[in-house]
Each structure stands twice: as C-alpha cells, then as structure tokens.
Coordinates of C-alpha atoms in Angstrom, one line a residue:
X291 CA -29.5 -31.3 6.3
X292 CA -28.3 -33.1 9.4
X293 CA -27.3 -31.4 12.6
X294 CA -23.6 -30.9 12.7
X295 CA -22.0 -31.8 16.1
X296 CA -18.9 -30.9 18.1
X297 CA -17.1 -33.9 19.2
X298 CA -16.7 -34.6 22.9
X299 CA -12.9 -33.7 24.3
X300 CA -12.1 -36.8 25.6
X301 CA -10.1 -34.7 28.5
X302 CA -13.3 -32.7 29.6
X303 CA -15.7 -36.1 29.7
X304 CA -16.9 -36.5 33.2
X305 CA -15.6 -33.0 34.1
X306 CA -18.9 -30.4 35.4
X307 CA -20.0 -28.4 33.1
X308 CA -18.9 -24.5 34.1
X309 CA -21.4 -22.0 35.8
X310 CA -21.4 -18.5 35.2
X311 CA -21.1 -16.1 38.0
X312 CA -23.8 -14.7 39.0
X313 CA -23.2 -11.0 39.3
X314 CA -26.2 -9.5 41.9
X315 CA -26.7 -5.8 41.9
X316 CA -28.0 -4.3 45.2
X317 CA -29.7 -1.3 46.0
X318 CA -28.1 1.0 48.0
X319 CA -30.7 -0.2 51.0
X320 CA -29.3 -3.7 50.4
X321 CA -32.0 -5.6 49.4
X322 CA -31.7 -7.6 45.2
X323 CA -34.6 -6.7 43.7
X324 CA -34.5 -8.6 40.6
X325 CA -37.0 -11.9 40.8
X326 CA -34.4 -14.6 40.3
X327 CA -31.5 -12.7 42.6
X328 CA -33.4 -14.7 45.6
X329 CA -33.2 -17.8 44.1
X330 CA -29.5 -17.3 42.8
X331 CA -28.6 -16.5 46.3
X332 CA -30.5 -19.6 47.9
X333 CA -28.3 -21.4 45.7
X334 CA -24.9 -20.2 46.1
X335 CA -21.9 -22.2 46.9
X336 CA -19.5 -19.3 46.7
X337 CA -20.4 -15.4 47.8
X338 CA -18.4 -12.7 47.4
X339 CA -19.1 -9.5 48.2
X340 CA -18.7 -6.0 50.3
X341 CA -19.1 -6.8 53.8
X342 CA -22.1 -5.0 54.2
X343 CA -23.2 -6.6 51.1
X344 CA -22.8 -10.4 52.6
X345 CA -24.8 -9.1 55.8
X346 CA -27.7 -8.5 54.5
X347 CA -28.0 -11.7 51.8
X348 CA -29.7 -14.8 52.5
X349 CA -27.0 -17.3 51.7
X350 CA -27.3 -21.1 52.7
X351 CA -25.7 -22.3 55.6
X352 CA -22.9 -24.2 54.1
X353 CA -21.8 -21.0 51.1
X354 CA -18.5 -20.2 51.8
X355 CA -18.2 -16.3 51.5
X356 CA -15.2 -14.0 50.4
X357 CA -15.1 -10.2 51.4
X358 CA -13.5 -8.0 49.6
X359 CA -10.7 -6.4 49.9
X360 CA -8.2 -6.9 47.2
X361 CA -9.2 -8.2 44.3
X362 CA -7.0 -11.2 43.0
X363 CA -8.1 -13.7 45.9
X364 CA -11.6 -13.7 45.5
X365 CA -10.8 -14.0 41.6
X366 CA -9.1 -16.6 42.0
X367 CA -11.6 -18.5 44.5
X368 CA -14.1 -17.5 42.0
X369 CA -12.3 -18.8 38.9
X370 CA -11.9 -22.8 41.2
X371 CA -15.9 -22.2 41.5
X372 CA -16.3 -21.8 37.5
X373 CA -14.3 -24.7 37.1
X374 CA -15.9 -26.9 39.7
X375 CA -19.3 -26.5 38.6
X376 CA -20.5 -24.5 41.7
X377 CA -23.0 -21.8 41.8
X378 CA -20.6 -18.5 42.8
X379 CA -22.1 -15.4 43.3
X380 CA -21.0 -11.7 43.8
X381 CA -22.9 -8.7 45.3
X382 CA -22.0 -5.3 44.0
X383 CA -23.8 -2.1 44.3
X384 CA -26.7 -0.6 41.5
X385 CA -25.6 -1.9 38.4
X386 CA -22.1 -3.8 38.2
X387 CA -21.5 -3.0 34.4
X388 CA -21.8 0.4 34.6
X389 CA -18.2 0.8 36.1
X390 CA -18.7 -2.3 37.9
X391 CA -16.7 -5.4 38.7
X392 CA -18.7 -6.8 35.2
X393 CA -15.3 -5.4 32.9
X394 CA -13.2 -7.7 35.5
X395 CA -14.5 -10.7 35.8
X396 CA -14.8 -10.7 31.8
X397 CA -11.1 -9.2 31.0
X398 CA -10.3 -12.9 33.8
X399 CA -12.4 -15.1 31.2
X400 CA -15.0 -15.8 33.8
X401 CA -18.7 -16.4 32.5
X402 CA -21.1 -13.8 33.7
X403 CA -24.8 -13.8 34.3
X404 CA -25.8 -10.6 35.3
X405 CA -28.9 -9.0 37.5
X406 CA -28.3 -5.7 38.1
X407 CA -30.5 -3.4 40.4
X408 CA -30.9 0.3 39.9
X409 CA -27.7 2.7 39.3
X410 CA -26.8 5.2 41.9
X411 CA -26.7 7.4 38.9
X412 CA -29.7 6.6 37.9
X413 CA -31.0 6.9 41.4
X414 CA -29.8 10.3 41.9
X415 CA -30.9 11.7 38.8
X416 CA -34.2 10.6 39.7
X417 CA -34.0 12.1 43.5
X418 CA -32.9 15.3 41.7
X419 CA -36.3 15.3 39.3
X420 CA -34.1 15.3 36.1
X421 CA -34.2 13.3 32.9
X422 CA -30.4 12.0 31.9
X423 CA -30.5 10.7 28.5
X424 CA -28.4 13.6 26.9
X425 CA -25.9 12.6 30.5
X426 CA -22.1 11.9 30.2
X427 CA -20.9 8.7 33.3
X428 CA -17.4 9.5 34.3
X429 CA -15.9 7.6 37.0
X430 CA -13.0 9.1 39.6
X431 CA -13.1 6.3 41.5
X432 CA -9.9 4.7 41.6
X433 CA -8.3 6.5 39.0
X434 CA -6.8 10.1 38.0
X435 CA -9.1 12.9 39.3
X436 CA -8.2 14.9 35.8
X437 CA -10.2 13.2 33.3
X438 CA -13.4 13.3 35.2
X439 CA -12.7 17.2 36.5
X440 CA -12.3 18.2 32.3
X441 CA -15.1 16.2 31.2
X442 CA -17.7 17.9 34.2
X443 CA -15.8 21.5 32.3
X444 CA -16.6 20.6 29.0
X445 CA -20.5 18.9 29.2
X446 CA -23.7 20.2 30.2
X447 CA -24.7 17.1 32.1
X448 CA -22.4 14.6 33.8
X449 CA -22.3 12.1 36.4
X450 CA -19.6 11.3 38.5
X451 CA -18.7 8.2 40.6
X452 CA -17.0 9.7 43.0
X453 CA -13.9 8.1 45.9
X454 CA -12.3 9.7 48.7
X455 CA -10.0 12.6 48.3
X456 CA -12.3 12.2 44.9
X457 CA -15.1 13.5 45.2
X458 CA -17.8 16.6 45.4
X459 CA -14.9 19.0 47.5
X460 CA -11.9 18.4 45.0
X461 CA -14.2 18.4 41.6
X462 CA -16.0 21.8 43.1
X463 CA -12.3 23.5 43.7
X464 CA -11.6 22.4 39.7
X465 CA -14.5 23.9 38.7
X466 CA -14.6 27.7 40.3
X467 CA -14.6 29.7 37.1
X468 CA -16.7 27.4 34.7
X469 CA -20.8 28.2 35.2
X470 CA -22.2 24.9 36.7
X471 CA -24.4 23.8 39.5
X472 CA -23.7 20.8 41.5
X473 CA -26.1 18.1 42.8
X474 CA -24.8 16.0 45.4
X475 CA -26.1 12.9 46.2
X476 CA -25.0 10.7 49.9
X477 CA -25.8 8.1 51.0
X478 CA -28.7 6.7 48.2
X479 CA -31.3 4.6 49.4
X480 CA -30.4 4.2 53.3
X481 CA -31.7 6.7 56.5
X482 CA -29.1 8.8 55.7
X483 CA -29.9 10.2 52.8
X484 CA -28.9 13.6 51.4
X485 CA -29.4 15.2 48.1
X486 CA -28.0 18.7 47.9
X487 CA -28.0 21.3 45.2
X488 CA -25.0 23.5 45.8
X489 CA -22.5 25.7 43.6
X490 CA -18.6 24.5 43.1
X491 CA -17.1 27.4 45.5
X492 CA -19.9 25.3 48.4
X493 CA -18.8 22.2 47.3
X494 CA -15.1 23.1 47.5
X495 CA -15.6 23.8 51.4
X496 CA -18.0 21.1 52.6
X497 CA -17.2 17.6 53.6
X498 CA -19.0 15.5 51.9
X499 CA -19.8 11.9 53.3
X500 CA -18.7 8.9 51.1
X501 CA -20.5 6.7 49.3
X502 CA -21.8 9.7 47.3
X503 CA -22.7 10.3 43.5
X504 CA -22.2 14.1 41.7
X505 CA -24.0 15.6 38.6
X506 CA -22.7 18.5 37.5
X507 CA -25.1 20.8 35.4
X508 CA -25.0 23.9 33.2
X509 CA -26.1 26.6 35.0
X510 CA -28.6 27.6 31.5
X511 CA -29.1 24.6 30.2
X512 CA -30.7 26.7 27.2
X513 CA -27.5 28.3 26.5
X514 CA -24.8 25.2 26.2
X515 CA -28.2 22.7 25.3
X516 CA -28.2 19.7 27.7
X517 CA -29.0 17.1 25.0
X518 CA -27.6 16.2 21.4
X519 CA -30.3 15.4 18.8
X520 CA -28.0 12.6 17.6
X521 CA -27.3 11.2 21.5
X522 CA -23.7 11.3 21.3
X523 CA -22.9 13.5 24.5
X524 CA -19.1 13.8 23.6
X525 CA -19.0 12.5 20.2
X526 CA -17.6 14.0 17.1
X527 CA -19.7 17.3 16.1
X528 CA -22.7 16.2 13.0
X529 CA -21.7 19.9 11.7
X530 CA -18.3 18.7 11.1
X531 CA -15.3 20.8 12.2
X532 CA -12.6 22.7 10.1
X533 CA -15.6 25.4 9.4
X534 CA -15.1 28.3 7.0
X535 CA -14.4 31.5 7.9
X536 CA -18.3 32.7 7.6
X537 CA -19.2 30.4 10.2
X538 CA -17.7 32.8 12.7
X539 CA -17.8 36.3 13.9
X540 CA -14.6 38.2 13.3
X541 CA -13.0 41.1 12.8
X542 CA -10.8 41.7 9.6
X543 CA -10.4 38.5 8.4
X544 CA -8.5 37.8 11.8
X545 CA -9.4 34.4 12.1
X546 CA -7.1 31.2 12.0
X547 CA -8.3 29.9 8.4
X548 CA -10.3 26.4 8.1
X549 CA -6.9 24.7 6.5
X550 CA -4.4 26.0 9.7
X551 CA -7.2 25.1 11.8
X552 CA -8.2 21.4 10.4
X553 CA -4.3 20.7 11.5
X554 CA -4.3 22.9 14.4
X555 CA -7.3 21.1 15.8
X556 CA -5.9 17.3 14.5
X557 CA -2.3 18.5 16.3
X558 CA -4.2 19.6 19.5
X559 CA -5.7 15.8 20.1
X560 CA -9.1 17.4 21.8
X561 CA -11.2 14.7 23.4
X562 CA -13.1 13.9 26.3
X563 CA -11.2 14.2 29.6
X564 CA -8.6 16.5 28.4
X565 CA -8.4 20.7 28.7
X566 CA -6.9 23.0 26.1
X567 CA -5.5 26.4 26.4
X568 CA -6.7 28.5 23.4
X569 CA -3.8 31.8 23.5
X570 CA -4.3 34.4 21.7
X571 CA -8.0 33.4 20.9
X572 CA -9.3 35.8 18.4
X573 CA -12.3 34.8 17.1
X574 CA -12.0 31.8 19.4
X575 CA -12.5 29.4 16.5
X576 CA -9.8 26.9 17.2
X577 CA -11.1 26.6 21.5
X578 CA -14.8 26.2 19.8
X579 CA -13.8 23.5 17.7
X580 CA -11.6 21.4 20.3
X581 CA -14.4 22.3 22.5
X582 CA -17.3 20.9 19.5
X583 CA -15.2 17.3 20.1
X584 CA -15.5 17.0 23.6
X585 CA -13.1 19.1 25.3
X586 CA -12.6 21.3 28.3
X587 CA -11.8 25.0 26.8
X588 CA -10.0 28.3 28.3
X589 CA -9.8 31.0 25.6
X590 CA -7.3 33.4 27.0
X591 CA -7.7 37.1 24.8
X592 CA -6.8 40.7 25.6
X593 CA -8.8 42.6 23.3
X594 CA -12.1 43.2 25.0
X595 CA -13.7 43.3 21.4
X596 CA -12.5 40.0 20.4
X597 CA -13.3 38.7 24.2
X598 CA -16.9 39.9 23.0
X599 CA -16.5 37.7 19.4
X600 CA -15.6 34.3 21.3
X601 CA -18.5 34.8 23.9
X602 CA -20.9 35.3 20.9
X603 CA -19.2 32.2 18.8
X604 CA -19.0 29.9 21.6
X605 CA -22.8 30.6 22.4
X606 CA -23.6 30.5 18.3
X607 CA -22.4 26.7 18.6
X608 CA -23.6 25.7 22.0
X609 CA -20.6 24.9 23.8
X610 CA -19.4 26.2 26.8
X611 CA -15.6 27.8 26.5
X612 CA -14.3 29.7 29.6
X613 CA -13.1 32.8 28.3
X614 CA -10.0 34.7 30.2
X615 CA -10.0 38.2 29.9
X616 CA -6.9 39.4 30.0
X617 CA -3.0 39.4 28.2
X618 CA -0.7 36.7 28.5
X619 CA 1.7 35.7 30.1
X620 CA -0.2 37.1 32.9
X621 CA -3.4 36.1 32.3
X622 CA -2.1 32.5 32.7
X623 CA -1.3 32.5 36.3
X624 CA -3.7 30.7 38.2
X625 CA -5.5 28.7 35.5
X626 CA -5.7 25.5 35.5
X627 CA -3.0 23.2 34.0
X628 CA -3.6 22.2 30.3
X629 CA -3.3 19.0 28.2
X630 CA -2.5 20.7 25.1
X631 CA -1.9 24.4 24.2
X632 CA -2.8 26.3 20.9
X633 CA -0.3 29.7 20.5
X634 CA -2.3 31.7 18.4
X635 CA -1.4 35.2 19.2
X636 CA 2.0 37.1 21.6
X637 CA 5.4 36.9 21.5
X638 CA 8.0 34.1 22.5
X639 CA 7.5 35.7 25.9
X640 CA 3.6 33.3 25.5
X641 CA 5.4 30.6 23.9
X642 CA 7.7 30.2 27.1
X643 CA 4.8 30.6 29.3
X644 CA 2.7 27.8 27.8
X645 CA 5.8 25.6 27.8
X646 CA 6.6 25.8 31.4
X647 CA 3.5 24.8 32.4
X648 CA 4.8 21.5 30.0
X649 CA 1.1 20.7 28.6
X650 CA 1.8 17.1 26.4
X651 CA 1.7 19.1 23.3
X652 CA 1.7 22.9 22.2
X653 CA 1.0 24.1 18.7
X654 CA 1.5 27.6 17.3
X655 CA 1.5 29.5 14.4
X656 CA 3.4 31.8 13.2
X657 CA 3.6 34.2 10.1
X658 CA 7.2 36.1 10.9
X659 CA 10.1 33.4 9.3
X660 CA 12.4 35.7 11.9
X661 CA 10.8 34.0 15.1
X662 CA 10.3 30.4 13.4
X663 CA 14.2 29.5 14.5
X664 CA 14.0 30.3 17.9
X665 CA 10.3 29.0 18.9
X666 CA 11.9 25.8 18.2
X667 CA 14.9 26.3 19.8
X668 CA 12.4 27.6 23.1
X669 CA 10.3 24.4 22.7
X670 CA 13.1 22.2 22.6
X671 CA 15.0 23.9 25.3
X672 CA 11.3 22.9 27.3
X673 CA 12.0 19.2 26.5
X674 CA 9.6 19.6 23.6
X675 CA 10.4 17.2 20.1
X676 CA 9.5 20.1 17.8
X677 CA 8.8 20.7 14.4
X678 CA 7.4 22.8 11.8
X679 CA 5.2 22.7 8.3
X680 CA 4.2 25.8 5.8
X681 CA 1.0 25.5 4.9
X682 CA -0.1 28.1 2.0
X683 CA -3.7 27.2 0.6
X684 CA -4.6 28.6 -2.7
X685 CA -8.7 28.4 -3.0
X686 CA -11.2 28.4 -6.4
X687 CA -12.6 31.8 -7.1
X688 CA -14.7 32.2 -9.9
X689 CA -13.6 34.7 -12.8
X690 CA -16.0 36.2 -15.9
X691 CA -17.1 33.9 -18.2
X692 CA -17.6 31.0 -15.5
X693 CA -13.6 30.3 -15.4
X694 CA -11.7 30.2 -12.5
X695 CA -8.5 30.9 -10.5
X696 CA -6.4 30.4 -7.6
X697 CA -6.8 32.9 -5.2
X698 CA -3.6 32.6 -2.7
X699 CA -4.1 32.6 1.4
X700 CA -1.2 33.9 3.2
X701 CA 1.5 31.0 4.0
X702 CA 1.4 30.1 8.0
X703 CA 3.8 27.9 9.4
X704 CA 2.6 25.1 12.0
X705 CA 4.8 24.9 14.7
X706 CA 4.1 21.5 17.4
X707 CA 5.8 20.5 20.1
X708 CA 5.4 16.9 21.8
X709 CA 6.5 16.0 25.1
X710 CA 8.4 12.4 25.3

C-alpha cells in the first residue's frame, strides 16, 4: 500500500515548525543532572525559571530569561517562543509533573519535553531510610490546607508538599489525637539540610524553615499496614464494602445492617481528602467502611464496651479510625470539623449538634416514625435540603425440604441532609 500523506496548509508553509518546551528539573543543590539538560540549556533562546533557578544555569549570552512570579507572563512569552520556533526552556525543582508546572503548560496547549531530576519526595524518603511505594503525594501548596490534613489522618504513609502557613506546624496541630510520626524534611540537597523525626504536638510548636517536604507515618505500621497488595493507597477496598453483619464484632445484633449501610456509606460520599463523623458508632461499621475508601474517621461512642468493639473492628480491617470515648453532644466539642456526618445513635439533641457544625451532608437513621417529622424539620431549620427513604430488606432463609422464605429485617428510615 502507498504511504498516505497530510497535505501541506498552505497558511503554515514557510512558517517554523513549533519546539516543545523543554521543562528542566533541578535538584534542590541546583545543578540538572539529566545528560541532555546541558545541552538543552546551551541551546536556549527563552529561560524561565525561579530566580535561584536562572543563577545557577548556563544559559547563552544572548537567552532572554523570565523570572517568575506570576504565572500568565512567562506563559505567554513562552507560548510566542512555541510559535516562533525557538528553543524555550523552564527550570522547576525535582520533578515538574509531580505537582509541577508540567499540568500548566499542557492545560495552555504548549508542547512539553520533559527531564526531570529527582523528587523532593523522593529525596526525603530516601534521607529518612524508607521505601515509598505503598506512599500517598498530597500537595498543600497553594491550595486548601483540609484535603491534605484528612488524607495524612486517614493513610499510613503520605507525603506532603508543603507552603507557608502550610506546612509541618499547621498539619501537626490537625493531627494531635490521630497516632502518627512526622518526618520533616528542610532544605533538600543544599548546606542546610535538616531531616527531623518528630511527633505532631512538636511539629505544632516548631518553626519550620520553608522549602520543606513532610511524611507522615503510622506510628505501627504493622497495625494500620503501610502498603496495599494491589498498590492502590486510597483506592476502593478489593474486599468490597457493604459487608454482612459476621464481618464484625457486635453485640446483639446492634449493628447498622449491610443494606442501611451500602446507602449510608454511598450518602456519606467518603473519599480521600475528606473527614467523617461516625455518631453513635456501635460496632463502628459505617466509620470502618468510609474509612476502607479513603477517608479520615472519628467514631464518637459512649459505651465503653462498644468503644472496645470499634477498636477491635477497625484493627481487624487495617484502617486507622480515631475513636472518641465519650457521649455526645459533648463529646463533640473540640473535634475537628467534619465533611460529612453519620447519626447513628442519641436524640435530636446529636442531630442539632452535628448540624451546627454544618458538615456538607449528615445522614441518620432512625427507627421511631415519632422523631422522623422533626429531624427534618431540625435539618432544614440548619439550612439542610432534607429528605427521607424506608428501607425494610426481607433476606432468603432456607426452610425444610430445601425451600425457602423471606425472613423480614426491621424497616429503618434514611434520613440525609445536603447543604446548598
């Protein structure tokens, strides 16, 4: 067969072809150390870059440089260079796709070559002596502190890019209560060095210096397990979720059943980033399994039996639920704020509680049609859009003679409440 061809624009005849942007990663010492970053530099018409960065390259005399500052300038200087045909170049620190200025230049249509250097996360892993292949990246750096400070509360091993007013101090203050260790990472690569292992009440009351890198770790990595067989750090649980009863510890069938709980758990949106209130825990069942797909947990329960029970469920599955000793609505005060609330237990008394602390949604059950009316009138009063479902399961049981029947589960009605 013959070679099919493209015709020529006529418009783009005798206009240079267009050069990607070479995207440098430097170490934090600043020196490239990729083979052809030397010879992409010696090249370059157009540099941008940190100003440290642009000190230390070795640009020809006549490449025109752009420090950075804001961003849209050197974008658009950049974007004349891509159309010109010059060699353009940007310096960026470690690796500029791993919540780099990579995403950028691609989202503005530029073409990118890329030759990155080491990670600062993978360089202070490796100062710390600790493998990170079961590691979560999160980045605070430029962005809301919140995400980052749940996802370090729900994981055994993250890293964090960190910012000012972002950083080791304000993640350490979010974490007093959850059992982590903290390794603190300043200045990678240069003189001034400093890798420090410290705890989050430390961390809370040091000042750090900035640039700086955090991983935070489970204190018993045994206990929580550091890395997933199937290397998905925060994905969805291989076990599944909505698990029968007999997957947990509990005391007269006091558990929320799989069928409340597969809506409970779809109503409560847990992810990555975010942290849910479990109320009333129990058996802690609905916490584990927001907690199985990636969430930040606090299980709030009174009954020091049932305290024990969510303890010994959380640690059965590996995940790592801060449990709250202690009856609400007092034993609220002071805890963090959450993202979502599950009601599972207490009076409207709980319900008003969780509401003024206006997580985006709250979802309760309730088995008493006397308190269904006003819940919803509470949760709307809250600024909540609420609404309601009965859901009443009837499961197989076998009978003699290999028949079967419907054997009824007690009706529970689904309360949710979304803020606009």
């Amino acid at each position: 067969m013959g070679r099919v061809t493209r015709a020529a624009d006529p418009a783009a005849v005798g206009r240079p072809a267009a050069a990607p942007v070479t995207v440098v990663g430097v170490d934090a010492a600043g020196a490239p150390p990729h083979p052809a970053a030397l010879a992409a530099l010696a090249g370059a018409r157009l540099a941008v870059g940190a100003a440290r960065h642009l000190a230390c390259a070795a640009l020809p005399d006549d490449c025109a440089t752009v420090t950075l500052g804001p961003l849209a300038p050197a974008l658009d200087r950049l974007a004349a260079a891509v159309a010109a045909g010059l060699p353009a170049v940007v310096l960026a620190s470690g690796d500029p796709g791993l919540f780099g200025i990579v995403r950028r230049l691609r989202v503005e249509g530029l073409p990118v070559r890329v030759l990155p250097a080491v990670s600062s996360v993978a360089a202070a892993f490796a100062r710390a002596g600790l493998p990170w292949d079961g590691a979560a990246v999160v980045s605070a750096h430029g962005r809301d502190l919140r995400p980052a400070l749940n996802a370090v509360r729900a994981l055994p091993a993250v890293a964090v890019l960190t910012a000012p007013g972002a950083g080791a101090a304000e993640l350490g203050a979010g974490l007093v209560g959850w059992r982590r260790r903290l390794v603190v990472a300043e200045h990678l690569g240069t003189p001034a060095e400093r890798v420090v292992e410290t705890t989050p009440e430390r961390a809370a009351a040091t000042a750090w210096a900035d640039p700086h890198v955090l991983l935070c770790l489970a204190t018993d990595p045994d206990e929580v397990g550091a890395v997933r067989a199937d290397n998905q750090p925060a994905a969805a649980p291989a076990g599944g979720w909505a698990l029968p009863e007999a997957g947990y510890a509990h005391r007269d069938s006091m558990i929320t059943k799989a069928e409340v709980r597969a809506l409970a758990v779809a109503r409560l949106r847990p992810r990555l980033g975010r942290l849910v209130w479990d109320v009333g825990a129990g058996s802690g069942s609905v916490g584990i399994e927001c907690a199985l797909l990636g969430a930040a947990v606090i299980a709030v329960e009174r009954d020091p039996d049932a305290v024990d029970l969510v303890r010994r469920n959380a640690a059965a599955y590996r995940v790592d639920v801060r449990v709250v000793a202690g009856a609400a609505p007092v034993a609220l005060a002071g805890l963090p704020d959450p993202d979502a609330a599950f009601v599972g237990g207490g009076g409207l008394d709980v319900l008003a509680a969780v509401a003024a602390r206006r997580p985006a949604r709250v979802v309760a059950t309730l088995a008493a049609l006397d308190r269904v009316a006003p819940a919803l009138g509470l949760l709307r009063e809250h600024g909540y859009r609420a609404e309601g479902v009965q859901l009443s399961a009837a499961r197989l049981a076998d009978l003699p003679g290999g028949s079967v029947r419907l054997a009824a589960t007690n009706p529970v009605l689904v309360l949710t409440g979304d803020r606009p």
